[in-house]
mmCIF file of N, CA and C in Angstrom:
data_model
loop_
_atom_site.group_PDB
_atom_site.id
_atom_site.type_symbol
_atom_site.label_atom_id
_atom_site.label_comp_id
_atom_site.label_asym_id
_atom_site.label_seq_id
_atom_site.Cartn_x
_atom_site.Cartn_y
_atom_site.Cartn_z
ATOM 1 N N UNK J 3 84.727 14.023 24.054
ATOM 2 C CA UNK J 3 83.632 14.785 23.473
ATOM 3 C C UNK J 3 84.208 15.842 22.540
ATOM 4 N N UNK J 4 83.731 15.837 21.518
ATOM 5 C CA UNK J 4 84.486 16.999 20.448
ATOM 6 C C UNK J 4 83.271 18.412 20.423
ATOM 7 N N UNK J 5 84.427 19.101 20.219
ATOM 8 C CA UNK J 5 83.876 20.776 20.465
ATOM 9 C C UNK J 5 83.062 21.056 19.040
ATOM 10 N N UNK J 6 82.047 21.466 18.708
ATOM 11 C CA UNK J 6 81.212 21.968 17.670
ATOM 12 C C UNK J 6 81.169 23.241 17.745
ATOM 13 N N UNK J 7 81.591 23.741 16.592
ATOM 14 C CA UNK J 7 81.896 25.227 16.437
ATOM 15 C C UNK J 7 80.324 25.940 15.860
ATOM 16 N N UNK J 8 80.171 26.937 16.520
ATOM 17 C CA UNK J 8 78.979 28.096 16.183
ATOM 18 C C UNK J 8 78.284 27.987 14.662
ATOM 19 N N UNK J 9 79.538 28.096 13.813
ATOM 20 C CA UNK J 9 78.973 27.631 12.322
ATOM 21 C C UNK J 9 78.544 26.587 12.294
ATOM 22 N N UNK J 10 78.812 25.348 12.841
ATOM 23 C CA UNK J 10 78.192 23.791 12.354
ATOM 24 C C UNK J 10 76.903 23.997 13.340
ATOM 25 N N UNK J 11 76.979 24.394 14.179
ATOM 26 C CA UNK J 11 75.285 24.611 14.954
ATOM 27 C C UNK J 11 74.475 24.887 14.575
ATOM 28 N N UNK J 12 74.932 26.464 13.678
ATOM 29 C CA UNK J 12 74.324 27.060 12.634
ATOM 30 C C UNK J 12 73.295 26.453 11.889
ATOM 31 N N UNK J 13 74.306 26.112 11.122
ATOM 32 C CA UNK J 13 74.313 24.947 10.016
ATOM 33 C C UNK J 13 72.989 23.960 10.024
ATOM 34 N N UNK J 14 73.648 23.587 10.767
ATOM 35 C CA UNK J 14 72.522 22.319 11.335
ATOM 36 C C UNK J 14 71.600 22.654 11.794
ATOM 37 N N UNK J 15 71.206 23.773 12.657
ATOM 38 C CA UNK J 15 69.533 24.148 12.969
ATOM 39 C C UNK J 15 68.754 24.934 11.619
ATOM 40 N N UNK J 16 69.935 25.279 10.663
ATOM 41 C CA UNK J 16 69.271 25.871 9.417
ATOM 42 C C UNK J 16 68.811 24.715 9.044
ATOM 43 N N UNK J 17 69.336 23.847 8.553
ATOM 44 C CA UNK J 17 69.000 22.685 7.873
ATOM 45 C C UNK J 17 67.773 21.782 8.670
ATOM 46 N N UNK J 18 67.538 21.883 9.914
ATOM 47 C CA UNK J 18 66.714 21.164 10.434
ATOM 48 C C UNK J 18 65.378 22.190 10.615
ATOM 49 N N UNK J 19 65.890 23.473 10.701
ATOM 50 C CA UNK J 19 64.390 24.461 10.440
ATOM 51 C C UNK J 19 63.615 24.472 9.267
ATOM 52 N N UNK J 20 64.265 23.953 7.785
ATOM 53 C CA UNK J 20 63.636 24.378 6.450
ATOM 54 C C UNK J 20 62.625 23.752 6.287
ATOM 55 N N UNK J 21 62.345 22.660 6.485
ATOM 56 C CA UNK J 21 60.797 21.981 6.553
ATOM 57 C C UNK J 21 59.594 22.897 7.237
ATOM 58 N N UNK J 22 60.132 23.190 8.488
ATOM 59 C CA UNK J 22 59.599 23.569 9.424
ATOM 60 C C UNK J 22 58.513 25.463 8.367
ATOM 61 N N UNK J 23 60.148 25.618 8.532
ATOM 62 C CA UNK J 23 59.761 27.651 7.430
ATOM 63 C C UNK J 23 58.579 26.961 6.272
ATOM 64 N N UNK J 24 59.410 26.111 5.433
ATOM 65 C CA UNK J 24 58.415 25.805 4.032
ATOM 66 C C UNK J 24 57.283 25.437 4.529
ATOM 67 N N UNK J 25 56.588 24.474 5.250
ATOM 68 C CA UNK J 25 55.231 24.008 5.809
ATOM 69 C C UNK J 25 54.661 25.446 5.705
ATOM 70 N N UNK J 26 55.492 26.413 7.207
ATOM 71 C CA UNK J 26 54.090 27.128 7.587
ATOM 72 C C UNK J 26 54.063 28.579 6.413
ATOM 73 N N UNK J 27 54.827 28.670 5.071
ATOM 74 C CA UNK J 27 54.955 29.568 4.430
ATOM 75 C C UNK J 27 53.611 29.842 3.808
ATOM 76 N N UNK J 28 53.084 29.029 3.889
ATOM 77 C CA UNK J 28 51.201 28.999 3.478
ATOM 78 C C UNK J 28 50.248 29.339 4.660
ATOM 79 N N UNK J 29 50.667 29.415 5.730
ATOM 80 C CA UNK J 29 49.694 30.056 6.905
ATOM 81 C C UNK J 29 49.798 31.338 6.772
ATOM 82 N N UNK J 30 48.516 31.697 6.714
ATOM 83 C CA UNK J 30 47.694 33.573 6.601
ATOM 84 C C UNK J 30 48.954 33.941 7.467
ATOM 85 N N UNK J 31 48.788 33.747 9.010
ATOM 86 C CA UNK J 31 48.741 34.592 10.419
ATOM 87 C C UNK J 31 50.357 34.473 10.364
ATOM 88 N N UNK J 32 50.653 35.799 11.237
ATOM 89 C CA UNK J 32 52.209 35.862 11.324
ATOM 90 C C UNK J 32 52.640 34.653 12.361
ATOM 91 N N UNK J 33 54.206 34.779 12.054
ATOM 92 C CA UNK J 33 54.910 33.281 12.628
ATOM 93 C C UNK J 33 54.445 32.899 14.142
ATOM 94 N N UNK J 34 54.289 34.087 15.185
ATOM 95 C CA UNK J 34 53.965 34.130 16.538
ATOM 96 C C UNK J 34 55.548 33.810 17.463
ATOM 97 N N UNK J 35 55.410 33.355 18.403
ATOM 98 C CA UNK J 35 56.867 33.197 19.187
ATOM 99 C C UNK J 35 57.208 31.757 18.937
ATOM 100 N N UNK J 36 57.272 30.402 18.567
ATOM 101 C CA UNK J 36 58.116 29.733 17.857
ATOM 102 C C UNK J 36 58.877 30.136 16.786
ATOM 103 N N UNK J 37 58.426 30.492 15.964
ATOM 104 C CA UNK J 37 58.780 30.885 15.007
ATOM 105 C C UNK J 37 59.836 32.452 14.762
ATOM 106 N N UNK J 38 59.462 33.272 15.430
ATOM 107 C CA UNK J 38 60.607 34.553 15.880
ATOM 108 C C UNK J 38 61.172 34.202 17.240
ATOM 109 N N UNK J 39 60.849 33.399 18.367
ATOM 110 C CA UNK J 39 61.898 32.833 18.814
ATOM 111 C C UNK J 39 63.003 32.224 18.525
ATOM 112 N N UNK J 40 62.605 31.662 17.720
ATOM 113 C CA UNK J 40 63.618 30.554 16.772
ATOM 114 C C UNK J 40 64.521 31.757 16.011
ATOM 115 N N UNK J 41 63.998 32.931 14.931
ATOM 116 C CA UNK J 41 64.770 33.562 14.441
ATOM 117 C C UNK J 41 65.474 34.573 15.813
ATOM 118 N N UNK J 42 64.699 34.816 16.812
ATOM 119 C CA UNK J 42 65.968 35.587 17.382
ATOM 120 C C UNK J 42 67.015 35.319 18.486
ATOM 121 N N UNK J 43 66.800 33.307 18.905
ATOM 122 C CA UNK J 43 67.784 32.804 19.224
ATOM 123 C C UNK J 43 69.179 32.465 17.930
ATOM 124 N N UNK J 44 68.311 32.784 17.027
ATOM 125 C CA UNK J 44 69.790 32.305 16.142
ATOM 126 C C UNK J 44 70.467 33.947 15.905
ATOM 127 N N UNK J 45 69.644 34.632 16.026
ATOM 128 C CA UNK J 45 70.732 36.671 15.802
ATOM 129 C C UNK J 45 71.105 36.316 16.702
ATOM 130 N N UNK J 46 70.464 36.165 17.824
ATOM 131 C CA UNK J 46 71.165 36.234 19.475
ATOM 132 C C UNK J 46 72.717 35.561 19.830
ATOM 133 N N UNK J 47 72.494 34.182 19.050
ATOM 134 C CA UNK J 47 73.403 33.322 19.153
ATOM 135 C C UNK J 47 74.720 34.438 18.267
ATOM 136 N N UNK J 48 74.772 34.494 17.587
ATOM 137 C CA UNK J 48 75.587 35.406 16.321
ATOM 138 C C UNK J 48 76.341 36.386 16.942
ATOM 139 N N UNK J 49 75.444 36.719 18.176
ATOM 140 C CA UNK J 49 76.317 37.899 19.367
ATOM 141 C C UNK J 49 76.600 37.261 20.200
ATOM 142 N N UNK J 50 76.209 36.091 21.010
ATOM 143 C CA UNK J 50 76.182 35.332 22.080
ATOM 144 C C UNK J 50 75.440 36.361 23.060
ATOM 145 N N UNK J 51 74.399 36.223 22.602
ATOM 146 C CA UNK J 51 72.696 36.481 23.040
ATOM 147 C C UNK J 51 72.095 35.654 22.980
ATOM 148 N N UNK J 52 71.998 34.528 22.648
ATOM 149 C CA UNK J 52 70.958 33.495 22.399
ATOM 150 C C UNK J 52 69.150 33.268 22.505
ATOM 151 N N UNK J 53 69.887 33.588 24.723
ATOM 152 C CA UNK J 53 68.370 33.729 25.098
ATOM 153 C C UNK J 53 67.607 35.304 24.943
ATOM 154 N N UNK J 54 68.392 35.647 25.074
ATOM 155 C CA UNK J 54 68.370 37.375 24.993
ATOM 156 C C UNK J 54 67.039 37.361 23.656
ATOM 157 N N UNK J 55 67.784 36.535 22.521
ATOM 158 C CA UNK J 55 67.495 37.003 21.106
ATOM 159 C C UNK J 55 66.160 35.982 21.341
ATOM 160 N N UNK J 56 65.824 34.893 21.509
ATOM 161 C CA UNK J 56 65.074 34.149 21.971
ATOM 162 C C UNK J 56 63.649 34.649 22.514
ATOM 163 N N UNK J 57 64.024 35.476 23.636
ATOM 164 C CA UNK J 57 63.122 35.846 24.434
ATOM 165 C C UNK J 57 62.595 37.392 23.934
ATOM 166 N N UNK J 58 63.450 37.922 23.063
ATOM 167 C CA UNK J 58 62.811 39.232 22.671
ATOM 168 C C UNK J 58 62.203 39.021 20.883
ATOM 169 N N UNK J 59 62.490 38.055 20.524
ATOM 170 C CA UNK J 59 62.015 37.218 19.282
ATOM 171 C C UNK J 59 60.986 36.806 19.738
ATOM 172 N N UNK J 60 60.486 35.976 20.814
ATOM 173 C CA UNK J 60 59.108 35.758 21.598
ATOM 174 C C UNK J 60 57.866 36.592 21.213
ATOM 175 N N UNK J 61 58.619 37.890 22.439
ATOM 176 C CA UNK J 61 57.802 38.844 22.879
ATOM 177 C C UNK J 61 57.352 39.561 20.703
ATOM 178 N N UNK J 62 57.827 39.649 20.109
ATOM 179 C CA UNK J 62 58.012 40.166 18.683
ATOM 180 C C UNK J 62 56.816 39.530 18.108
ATOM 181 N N UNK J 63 56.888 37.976 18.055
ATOM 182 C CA UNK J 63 55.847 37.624 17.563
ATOM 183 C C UNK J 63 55.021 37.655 18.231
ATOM 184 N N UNK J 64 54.488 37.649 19.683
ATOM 185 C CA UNK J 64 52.872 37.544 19.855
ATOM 186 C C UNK J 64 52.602 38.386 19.772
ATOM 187 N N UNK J 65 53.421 39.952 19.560
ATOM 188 C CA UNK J 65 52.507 41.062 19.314
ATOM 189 C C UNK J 65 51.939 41.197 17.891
ATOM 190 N N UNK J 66 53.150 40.398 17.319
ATOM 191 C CA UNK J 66 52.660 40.683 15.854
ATOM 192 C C UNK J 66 51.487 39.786 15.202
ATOM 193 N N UNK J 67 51.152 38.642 15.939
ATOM 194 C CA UNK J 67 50.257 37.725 15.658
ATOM 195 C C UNK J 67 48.893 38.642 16.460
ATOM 196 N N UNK J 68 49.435 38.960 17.640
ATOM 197 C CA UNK J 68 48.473 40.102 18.342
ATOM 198 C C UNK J 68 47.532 40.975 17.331
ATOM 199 N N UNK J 69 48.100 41.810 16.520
ATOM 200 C CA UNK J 69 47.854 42.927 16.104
ATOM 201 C C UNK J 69 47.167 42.430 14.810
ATOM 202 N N UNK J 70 47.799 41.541 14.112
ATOM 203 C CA UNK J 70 46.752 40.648 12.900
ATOM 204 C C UNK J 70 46.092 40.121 13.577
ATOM 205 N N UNK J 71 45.720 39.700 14.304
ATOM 206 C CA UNK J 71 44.195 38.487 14.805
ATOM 207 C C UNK J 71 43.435 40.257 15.443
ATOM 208 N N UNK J 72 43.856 41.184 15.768
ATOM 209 C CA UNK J 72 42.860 42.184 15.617
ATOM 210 C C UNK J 72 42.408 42.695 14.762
ATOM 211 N N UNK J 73 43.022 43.158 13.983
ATOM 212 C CA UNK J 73 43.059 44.020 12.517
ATOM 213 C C UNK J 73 41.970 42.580 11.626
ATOM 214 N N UNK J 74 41.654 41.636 12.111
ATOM 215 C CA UNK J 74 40.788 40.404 11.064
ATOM 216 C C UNK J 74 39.504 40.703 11.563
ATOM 217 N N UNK J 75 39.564 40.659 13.154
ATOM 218 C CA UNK J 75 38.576 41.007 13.848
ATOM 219 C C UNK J 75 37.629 42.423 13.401
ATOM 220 N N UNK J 76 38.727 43.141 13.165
ATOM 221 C CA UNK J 76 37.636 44.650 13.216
ATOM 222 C C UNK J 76 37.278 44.410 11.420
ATOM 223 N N UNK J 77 38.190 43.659 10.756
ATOM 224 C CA UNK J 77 37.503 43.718 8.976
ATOM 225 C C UNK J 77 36.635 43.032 9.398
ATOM 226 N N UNK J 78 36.299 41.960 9.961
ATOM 227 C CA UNK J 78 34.999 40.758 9.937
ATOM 228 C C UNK J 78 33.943 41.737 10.713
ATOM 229 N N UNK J 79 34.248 42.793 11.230
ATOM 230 C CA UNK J 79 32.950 43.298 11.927
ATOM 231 C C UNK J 79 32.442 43.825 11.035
ATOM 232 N N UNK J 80 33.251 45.151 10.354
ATOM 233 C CA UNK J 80 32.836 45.271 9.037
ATOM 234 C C UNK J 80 31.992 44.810 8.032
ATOM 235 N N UNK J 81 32.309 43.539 8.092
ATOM 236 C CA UNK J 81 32.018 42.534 6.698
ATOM 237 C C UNK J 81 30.313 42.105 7.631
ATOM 238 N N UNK J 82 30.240 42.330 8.843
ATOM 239 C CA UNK J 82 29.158 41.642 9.332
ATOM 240 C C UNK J 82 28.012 42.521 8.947
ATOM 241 N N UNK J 83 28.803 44.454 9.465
ATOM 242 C CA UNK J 83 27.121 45.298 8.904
ATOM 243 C C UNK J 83 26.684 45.327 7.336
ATOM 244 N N UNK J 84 28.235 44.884 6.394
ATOM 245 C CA UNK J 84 27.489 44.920 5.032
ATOM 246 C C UNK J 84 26.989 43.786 4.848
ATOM 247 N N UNK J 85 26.729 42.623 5.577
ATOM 248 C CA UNK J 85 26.575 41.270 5.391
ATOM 249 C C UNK J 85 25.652 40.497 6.646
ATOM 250 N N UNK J 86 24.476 41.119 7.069
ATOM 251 C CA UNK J 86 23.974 40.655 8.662
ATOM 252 C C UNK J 86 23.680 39.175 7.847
ATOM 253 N N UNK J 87 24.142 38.416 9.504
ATOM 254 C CA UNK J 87 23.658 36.996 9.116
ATOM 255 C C UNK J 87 24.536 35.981 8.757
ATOM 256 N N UNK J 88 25.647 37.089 8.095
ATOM 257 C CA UNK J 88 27.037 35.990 7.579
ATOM 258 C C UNK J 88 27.494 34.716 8.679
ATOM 259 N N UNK J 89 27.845 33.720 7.840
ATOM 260 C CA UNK J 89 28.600 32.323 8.526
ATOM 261 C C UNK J 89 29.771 32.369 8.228
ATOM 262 N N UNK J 90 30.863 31.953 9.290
ATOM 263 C CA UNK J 90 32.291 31.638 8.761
ATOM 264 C C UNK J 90 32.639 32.497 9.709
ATOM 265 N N UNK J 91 34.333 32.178 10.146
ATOM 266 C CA UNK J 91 34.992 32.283 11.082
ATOM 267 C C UNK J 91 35.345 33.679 10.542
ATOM 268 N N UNK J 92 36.275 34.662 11.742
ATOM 269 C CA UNK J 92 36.389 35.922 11.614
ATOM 270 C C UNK J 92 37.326 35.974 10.546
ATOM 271 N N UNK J 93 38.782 34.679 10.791
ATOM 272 C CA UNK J 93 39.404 34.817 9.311
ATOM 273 C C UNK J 93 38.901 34.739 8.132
ATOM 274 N N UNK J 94 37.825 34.195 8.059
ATOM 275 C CA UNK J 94 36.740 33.864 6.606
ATOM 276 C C UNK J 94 36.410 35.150 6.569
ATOM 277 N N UNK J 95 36.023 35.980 7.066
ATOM 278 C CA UNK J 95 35.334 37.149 6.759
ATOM 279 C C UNK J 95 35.834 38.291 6.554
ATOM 280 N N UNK J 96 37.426 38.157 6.989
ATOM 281 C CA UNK J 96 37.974 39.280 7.276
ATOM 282 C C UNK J 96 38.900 38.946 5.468
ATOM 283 N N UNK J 97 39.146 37.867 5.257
ATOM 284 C CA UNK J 97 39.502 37.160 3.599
ATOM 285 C C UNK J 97 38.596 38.239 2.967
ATOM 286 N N UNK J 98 36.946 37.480 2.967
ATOM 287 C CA UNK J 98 35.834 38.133 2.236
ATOM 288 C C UNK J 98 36.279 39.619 2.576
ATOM 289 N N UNK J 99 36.289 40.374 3.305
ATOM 290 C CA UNK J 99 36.229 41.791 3.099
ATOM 291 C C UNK J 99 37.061 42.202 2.410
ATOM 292 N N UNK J 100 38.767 41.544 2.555
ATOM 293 C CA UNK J 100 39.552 42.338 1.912
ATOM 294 C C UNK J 100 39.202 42.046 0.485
ATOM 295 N N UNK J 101 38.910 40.487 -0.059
ATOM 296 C CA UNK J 101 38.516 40.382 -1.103
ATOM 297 C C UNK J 101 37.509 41.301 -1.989
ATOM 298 N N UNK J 102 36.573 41.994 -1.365
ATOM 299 C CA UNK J 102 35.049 42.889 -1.895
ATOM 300 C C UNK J 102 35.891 44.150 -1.669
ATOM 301 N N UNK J 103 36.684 44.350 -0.924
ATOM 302 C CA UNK J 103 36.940 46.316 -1.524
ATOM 303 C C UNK J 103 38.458 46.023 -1.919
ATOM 304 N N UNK J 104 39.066 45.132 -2.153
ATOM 305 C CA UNK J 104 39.866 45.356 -2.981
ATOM 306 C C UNK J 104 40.288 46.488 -4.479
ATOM 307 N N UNK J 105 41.086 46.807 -4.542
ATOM 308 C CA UNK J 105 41.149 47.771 -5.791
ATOM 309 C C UNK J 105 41.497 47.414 -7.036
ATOM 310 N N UNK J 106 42.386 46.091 -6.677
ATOM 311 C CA UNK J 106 42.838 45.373 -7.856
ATOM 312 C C UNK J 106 42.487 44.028 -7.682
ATOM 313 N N UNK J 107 41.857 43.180 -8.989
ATOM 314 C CA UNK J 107 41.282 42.156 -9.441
ATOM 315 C C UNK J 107 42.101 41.574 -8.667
ATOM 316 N N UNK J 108 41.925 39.927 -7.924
ATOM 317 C CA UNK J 108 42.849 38.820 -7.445
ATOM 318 C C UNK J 108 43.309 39.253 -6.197
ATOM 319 N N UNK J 109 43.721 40.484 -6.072
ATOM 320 C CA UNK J 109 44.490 40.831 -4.554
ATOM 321 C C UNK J 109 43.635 41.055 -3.623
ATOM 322 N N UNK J 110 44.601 41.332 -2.193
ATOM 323 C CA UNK J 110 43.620 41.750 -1.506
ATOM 324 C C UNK J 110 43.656 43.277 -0.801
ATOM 325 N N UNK J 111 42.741 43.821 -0.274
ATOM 326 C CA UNK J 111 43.055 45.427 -0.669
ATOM 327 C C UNK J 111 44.050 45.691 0.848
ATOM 328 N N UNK J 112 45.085 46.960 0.586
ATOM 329 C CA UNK J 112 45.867 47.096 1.949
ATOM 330 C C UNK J 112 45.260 47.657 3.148
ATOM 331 N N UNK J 113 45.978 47.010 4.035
ATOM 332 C CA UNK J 113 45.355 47.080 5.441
ATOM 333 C C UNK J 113 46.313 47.962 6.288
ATOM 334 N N UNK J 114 46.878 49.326 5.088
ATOM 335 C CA UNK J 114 47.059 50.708 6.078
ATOM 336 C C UNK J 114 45.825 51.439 5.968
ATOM 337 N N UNK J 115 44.477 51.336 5.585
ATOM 338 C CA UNK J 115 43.530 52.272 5.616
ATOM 339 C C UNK J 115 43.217 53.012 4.587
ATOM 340 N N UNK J 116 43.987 53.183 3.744
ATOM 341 C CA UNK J 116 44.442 53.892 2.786
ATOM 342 C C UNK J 116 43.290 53.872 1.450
ATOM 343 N N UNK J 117 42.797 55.014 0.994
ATOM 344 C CA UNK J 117 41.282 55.239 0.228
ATOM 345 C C UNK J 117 42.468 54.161 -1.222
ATOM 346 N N UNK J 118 41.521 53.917 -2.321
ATOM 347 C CA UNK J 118 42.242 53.494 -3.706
ATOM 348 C C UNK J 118 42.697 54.916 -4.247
ATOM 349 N N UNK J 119 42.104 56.401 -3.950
ATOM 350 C CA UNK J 119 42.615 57.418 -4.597
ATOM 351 C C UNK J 119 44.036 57.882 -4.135
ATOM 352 N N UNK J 120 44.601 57.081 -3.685
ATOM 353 C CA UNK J 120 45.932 57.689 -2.516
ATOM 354 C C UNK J 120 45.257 58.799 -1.578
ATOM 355 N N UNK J 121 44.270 59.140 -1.413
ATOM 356 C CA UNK J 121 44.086 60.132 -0.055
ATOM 357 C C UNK J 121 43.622 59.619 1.219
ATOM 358 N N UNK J 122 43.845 59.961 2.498
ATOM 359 C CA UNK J 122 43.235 59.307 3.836
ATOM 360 C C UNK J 122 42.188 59.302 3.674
ATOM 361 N N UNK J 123 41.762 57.975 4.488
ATOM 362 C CA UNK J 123 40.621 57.240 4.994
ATOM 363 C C UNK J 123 39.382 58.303 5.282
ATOM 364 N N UNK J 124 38.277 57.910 4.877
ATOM 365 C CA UNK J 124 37.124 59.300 5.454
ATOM 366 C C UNK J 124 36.457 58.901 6.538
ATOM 367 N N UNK J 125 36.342 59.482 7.441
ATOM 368 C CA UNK J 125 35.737 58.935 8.673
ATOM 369 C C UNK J 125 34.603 59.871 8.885
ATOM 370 N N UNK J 126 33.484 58.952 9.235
ATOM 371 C CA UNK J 126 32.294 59.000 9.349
ATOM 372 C C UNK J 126 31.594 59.528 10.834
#
């Protein structure tokens, strides 16, 4: 049995991940834990952490998929009192909102809160 060195492992799970990255580079929602599992078994590996990097790459993405599938939720509620009646899923709506207060034509507006005048948010 011949020994495979860290770089050709490397190597080779880079090369067998790039399909994988390019596909989901068009999905809205963050990667979730395949996807930062995958990136933090390979840091991990780099220290000989593997699972270490694995399992705290996990925990990384479902919060971060966490925190966007909320932050869609509370724009689509939004989008519901300027819009009673609306159809379409919360990602559809939470699209539509950023799309309607956007500040600039084509984009979509940022989701730190932040007024278009650079001053904080006014709360009601």
């Amino acid at each position: 049995m011949r020994h495979v060195s860290g770089y050709s492992l490397l190597a080779a799970l880079m090369v067998a991940a790039a399909p994988v990255v390019t596909l989901s580079a068009a999905q809205a929602e963050p990667g979730g834990c395949l996807k930062y599992g995958a990136a933090g078994a390979v840091g991990g590996h780099l220290v000989n952490h593997g699972v270490l990097g694995a399992v705290g790459g996990c925990a990384t993405g479902m919060y971060k998929r966490h925190e966007y599938r909320k932050e869609a939720k509370q724009k689509a509620a939004l989008y519901d009192k300027e819009h009673p009646g609306a159809k379409g899923s919360y990602e559809e709506k939470a699209t539509a909102y950023d799309v309607e207060h956007s500040t600039q034509p084509r984009k979509s507006a940022p989701s730190d809160g932040a007024t278009p005048d650079g001053g904080a948010p006014s709360h009601n």
